[in-house]
mmCIF file of C-alpha atoms in Angstrom:
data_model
loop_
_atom_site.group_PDB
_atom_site.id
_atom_site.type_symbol
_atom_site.label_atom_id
_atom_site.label_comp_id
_atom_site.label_asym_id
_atom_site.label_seq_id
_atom_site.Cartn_x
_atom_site.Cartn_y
_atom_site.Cartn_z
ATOM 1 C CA UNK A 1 0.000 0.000 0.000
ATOM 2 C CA UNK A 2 0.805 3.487 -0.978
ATOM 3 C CA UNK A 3 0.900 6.887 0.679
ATOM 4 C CA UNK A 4 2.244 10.109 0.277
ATOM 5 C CA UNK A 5 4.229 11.812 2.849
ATOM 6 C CA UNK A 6 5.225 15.671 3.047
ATOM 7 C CA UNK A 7 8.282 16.514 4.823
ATOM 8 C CA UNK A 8 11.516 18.815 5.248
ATOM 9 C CA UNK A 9 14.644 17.310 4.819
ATOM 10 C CA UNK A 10 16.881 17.040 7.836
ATOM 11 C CA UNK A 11 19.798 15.161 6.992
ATOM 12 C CA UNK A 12 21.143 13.038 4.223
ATOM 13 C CA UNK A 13 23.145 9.796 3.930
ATOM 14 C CA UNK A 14 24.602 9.340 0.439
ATOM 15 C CA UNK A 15 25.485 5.551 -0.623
ATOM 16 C CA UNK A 16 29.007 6.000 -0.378
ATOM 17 C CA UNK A 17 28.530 7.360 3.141
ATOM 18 C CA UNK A 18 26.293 4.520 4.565
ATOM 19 C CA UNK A 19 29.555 2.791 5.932
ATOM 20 C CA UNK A 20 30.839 6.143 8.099
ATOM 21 C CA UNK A 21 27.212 5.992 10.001
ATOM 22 C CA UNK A 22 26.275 3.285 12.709
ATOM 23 C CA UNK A 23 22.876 2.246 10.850
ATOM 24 C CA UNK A 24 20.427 -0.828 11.473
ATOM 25 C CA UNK A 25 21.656 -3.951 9.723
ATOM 26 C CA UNK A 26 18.113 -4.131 7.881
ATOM 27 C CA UNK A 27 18.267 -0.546 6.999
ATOM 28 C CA UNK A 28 21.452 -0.630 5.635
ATOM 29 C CA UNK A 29 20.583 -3.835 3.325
ATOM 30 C CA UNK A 30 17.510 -1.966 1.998
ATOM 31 C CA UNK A 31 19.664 1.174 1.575
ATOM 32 C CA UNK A 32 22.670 -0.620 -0.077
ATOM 33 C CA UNK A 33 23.058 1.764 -3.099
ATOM 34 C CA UNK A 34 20.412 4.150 -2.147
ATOM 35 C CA UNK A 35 19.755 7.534 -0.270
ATOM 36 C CA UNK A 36 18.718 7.874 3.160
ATOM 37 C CA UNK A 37 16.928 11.075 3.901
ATOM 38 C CA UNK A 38 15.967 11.800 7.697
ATOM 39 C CA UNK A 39 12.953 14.229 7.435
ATOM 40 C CA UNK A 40 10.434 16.459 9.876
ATOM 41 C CA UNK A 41 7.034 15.119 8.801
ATOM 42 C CA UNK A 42 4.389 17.718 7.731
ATOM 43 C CA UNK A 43 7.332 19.934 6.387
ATOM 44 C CA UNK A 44 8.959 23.030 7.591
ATOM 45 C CA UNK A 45 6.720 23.890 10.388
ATOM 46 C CA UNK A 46 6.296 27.895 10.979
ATOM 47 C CA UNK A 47 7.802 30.491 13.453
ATOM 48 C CA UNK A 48 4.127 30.171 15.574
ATOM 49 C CA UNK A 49 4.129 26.284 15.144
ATOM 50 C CA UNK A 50 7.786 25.636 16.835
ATOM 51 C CA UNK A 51 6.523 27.863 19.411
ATOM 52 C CA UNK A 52 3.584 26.059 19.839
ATOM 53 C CA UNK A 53 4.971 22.817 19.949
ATOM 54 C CA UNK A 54 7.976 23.889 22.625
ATOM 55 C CA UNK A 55 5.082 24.853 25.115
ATOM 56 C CA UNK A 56 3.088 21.719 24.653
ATOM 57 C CA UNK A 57 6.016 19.764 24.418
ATOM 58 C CA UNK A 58 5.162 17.725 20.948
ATOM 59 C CA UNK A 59 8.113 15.978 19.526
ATOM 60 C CA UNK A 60 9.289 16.506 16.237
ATOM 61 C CA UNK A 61 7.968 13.274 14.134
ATOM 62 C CA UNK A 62 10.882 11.865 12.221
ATOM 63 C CA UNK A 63 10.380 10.157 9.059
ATOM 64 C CA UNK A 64 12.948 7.873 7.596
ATOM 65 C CA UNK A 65 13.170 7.652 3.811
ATOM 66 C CA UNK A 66 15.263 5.208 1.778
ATOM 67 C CA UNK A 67 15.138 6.849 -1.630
ATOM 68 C CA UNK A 68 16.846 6.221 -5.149
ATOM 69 C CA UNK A 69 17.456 10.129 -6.062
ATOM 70 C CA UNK A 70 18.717 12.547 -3.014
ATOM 71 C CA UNK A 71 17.967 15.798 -1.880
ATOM 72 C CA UNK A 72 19.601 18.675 0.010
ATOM 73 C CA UNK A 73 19.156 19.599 3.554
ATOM 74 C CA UNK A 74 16.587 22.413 3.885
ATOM 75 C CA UNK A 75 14.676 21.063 0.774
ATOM 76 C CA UNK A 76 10.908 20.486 1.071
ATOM 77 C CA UNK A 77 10.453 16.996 -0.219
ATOM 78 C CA UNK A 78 6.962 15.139 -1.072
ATOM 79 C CA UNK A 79 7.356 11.548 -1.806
ATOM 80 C CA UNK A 80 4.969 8.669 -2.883
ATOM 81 C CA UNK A 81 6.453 5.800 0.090
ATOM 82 C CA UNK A 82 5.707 2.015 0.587
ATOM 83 C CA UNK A 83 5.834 1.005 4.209
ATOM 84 C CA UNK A 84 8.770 -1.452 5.637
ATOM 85 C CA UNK A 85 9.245 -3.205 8.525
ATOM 86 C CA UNK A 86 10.959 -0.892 10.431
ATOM 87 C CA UNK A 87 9.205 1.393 12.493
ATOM 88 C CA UNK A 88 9.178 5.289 10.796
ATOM 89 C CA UNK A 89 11.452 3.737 7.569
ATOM 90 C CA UNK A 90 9.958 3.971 4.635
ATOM 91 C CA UNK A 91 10.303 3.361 0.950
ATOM 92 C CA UNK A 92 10.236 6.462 -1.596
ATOM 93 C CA UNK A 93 8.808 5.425 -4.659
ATOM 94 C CA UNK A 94 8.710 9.029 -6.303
ATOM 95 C CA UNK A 95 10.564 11.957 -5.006
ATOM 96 C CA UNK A 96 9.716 15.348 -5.621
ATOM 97 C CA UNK A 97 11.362 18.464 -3.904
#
């Protein structure tokens, strides 16, 4: 099943990279020649909304994406995902920024 997922990216691991970061074995496998963008779900949230969520004390949601194209931190991304097995890790089958 299918869903699309809005977010801003936080941080990117290139391919070549994967090796320098201390990932999950599965998530490593699945990300074997592929990009793995860590982004804020929802997308760049606004000056009132990180207020907001400080003083209610709401978590930033994390979304993990294992994706065949990169993208730059900063960049808004929405991407068409599959789930995985992993909890928040999840499969970008089209990429847009």
């Amino acid at each position: 099943m299918t869903r699309t997922l809005d977010g801003e990216v936080l941080h990117v691991v290139p391919p070549e990279e994967l090796d320098d970061y201390d990932i999950e074995d599965e998530l490593q496998s699945m990300a074997e020649s592929r990009y793995i963008l860590v982004c804020r779900a929802g997308g760049k949230p606004s000056w009132l909304e990180r207020v907001r969520s400080f003083f209610t004390r709401r978590p930033i949601e994390a979304t993990t994406l294992v994706s065949e194209t990169g993208a730059d931190e900063g960049d808004e991304v929405t991407a068409t995902v599959r789930e995985t097995d992993l909890p928040g890790v999840y499969e970008a089958t089209e990429l847009r920024t």
